[in-house]
Coordinates of C-alpha atoms in Angstrom, one line a residue:
M19 CA 27.0 -70.5 26.6
I20 CA 27.2 -67.1 25.1
E21 CA 28.1 -64.4 27.5
L22 CA 27.0 -60.8 27.3
R23 CA 29.8 -58.2 26.5
E24 CA 28.3 -55.9 29.0
E25 CA 25.4 -55.6 31.4
Y26 CA 22.1 -54.2 30.0
K27 CA 21.9 -50.5 30.3
K28 CA 18.8 -48.5 29.6
R29 CA 19.0 -46.0 26.7
S30 CA 17.1 -42.8 26.1
I31 CA 14.6 -42.7 23.3
R32 CA 13.7 -39.1 22.6
F33 CA 11.4 -37.5 20.0
I34 CA 13.4 -34.8 18.3
D35 CA 11.1 -33.1 15.9
V36 CA 8.8 -33.5 12.9
W37 CA 11.0 -32.9 9.8
E38 CA 9.4 -31.8 6.6
T39 CA 11.1 -32.5 3.3
Q40 CA 9.9 -32.8 -0.3
G41 CA 6.3 -33.4 0.7
W42 CA 7.3 -35.9 3.5
S43 CA 6.5 -35.4 7.2
M44 CA 8.9 -37.6 9.2
K45 CA 9.1 -38.0 13.0
L46 CA 12.7 -37.9 14.1
Y47 CA 13.8 -40.1 17.1
G48 CA 17.1 -40.2 18.8
I49 CA 18.5 -43.1 20.7
S50 CA 21.9 -42.9 22.5
Y51 CA 24.2 -45.3 24.2
E52 CA 25.5 -42.6 26.5
N53 CA 23.6 -39.3 26.0
E54 CA 20.0 -38.2 26.1
Y55 CA 20.2 -37.3 22.3
P56 CA 22.5 -38.4 19.5
K57 CA 25.0 -35.9 18.2
N58 CA 23.8 -33.3 15.8
N59 CA 26.0 -34.6 12.9
L60 CA 24.2 -37.9 13.2
I61 CA 20.8 -36.2 12.9
Q62 CA 22.1 -34.4 9.8
D63 CA 23.4 -37.6 8.3
A64 CA 20.0 -39.2 8.8
K65 CA 18.3 -36.3 7.0
E66 CA 20.7 -36.5 4.1
L67 CA 20.2 -40.3 3.7
A68 CA 16.4 -39.9 3.9
V69 CA 16.4 -37.3 1.1
K70 CA 18.2 -39.9 -1.1
I71 CA 15.9 -42.8 -0.5
L72 CA 12.4 -41.4 0.2
P73 CA 10.3 -42.0 -2.9
L74 CA 8.8 -39.1 -4.8
P75 CA 6.1 -38.0 -4.9
A76 CA 5.6 -38.4 -1.2
K77 CA 1.9 -38.8 -1.4
T78 CA 0.3 -41.2 -3.9
D79 CA -2.7 -43.6 -3.8
A80 CA -0.4 -46.0 -2.0
R81 CA 1.6 -43.6 0.2
Y82 CA 0.6 -41.2 2.9
G83 CA 3.8 -39.1 2.9
V84 CA 4.5 -39.8 6.5
G85 CA 6.9 -42.0 8.5
F86 CA 9.7 -41.9 11.0
I87 CA 13.5 -41.9 11.3
G88 CA 15.5 -43.4 14.1
I89 CA 19.0 -42.1 14.8
H90 CA 20.8 -44.5 17.1
E91 CA 24.2 -43.5 18.5
G92 CA 25.3 -47.0 19.6
A93 CA 28.2 -48.4 21.6
G94 CA 30.0 -49.9 18.6
A95 CA 28.4 -48.2 15.6
N96 CA 25.8 -45.7 14.6
F97 CA 22.5 -46.8 13.1
I98 CA 19.9 -45.0 11.0
F99 CA 16.6 -46.5 10.1
I100 CA 14.2 -44.8 7.8
D101 CA 10.5 -45.9 7.7
W102 CA 7.4 -44.9 5.9
W103 CA 3.8 -46.1 5.7
S104 CA 2.2 -47.3 2.5
D105 CA -0.7 -49.5 1.3
E106 CA -2.7 -48.8 4.5
N107 CA -0.8 -51.1 6.8
E108 CA 2.7 -51.7 5.4
L109 CA 5.9 -50.3 6.8
N110 CA 8.8 -49.8 4.5
H111 CA 12.0 -50.1 6.6
H112 CA 15.6 -49.3 5.6
V113 CA 18.6 -49.6 7.9
Y114 CA 22.1 -48.0 7.5
V115 CA 25.1 -48.6 9.7
A116 CA 28.4 -46.7 10.2
S117 CA 31.1 -48.0 12.4
H118 CA 32.9 -45.6 14.8
D119 CA 36.0 -46.2 12.7
T120 CA 34.4 -44.8 9.5
P121 CA 31.6 -42.6 10.9
D122 CA 30.9 -40.9 7.6
H123 CA 30.4 -44.1 5.6
Y124 CA 26.9 -45.6 6.1
E125 CA 26.4 -49.0 4.7
Y126 CA 23.0 -50.1 3.5
A127 CA 22.4 -53.1 5.9
T128 CA 18.8 -54.1 5.0
P129 CA 19.8 -56.6 2.3
K130 CA 21.9 -58.4 4.9
G131 CA 18.8 -59.1 7.0
L132 CA 19.4 -56.6 9.8
I133 CA 16.1 -55.3 11.0
A134 CA 16.7 -53.6 14.4
C135 CA 18.2 -53.9 17.8
C136 CA 16.1 -54.2 21.0
W137 CA 16.1 -50.4 21.5
D138 CA 15.1 -49.7 17.9
L139 CA 12.3 -52.2 18.2
K140 CA 10.7 -50.1 20.9
V141 CA 10.4 -47.2 18.4
L142 CA 9.0 -49.6 15.7
S143 CA 6.5 -51.0 18.2
F144 CA 5.3 -47.6 19.4
E145 CA 4.9 -46.3 15.8
R146 CA 3.0 -49.5 14.9
D147 CA 0.6 -49.0 17.8
S148 CA 0.2 -45.3 17.0
W149 CA -0.6 -46.1 13.3
V150 CA -3.2 -48.7 14.3
K151 CA -4.8 -46.4 16.8
T152 CA -5.0 -43.3 14.6
V153 CA -5.3 -44.7 11.1
L154 CA -6.4 -48.3 10.9
A155 CA -8.7 -48.5 13.9
N156 CA -9.6 -44.8 14.3
P157 CA -13.0 -44.7 16.0
A158 CA -14.1 -42.0 13.5
G159 CA -13.7 -44.5 10.7
V160 CA -11.2 -42.4 8.7
P161 CA -7.4 -42.1 8.9
N162 CA -6.3 -39.3 11.2
I163 CA -2.7 -38.6 10.0
D164 CA -2.5 -35.3 12.0
E165 CA -3.2 -37.2 15.2
Y166 CA -0.6 -39.9 14.2
M167 CA 2.0 -37.3 13.8
K168 CA 1.3 -35.8 17.2
L169 CA 2.0 -39.1 19.1
Q170 CA 5.6 -39.2 20.4
L171 CA 7.8 -41.7 22.2
N172 CA 10.0 -40.4 25.0
E173 CA 11.2 -43.1 27.3
D174 CA 14.3 -44.8 28.8
V175 CA 14.2 -48.5 27.9

């Protein structure tokens, strides 16, 4: 039987801001093992990574120019996931990991199959539900990107 390394502990998930860059509007979320928000340098690292990978132009026939970034200050490593919506209902998801031993070296983890941890999945699930509510199943019959960007997750899970 596999034993847990430590007992489950709730972590804070906090909406930080809407960050605008190169035509993109990205919701920023912080998740932390010990604090309410991740350290500022991790937030800056996430923005620098996003600038490198977000496709340009932000808005096309297939892309809305919106998405979200998760900055997870974990117990054993730091995780950054960068996600954006395209083709009406598809989420592009990219994960980067930096160990505490090499905090300035983020490895692209997506090709290894890493998707998300249980706390990151809460953000993904919330954003999925927000997208369906405001874009795909909007009662007005048209996507409401502004309303999507206003929905925020702030919870201890």
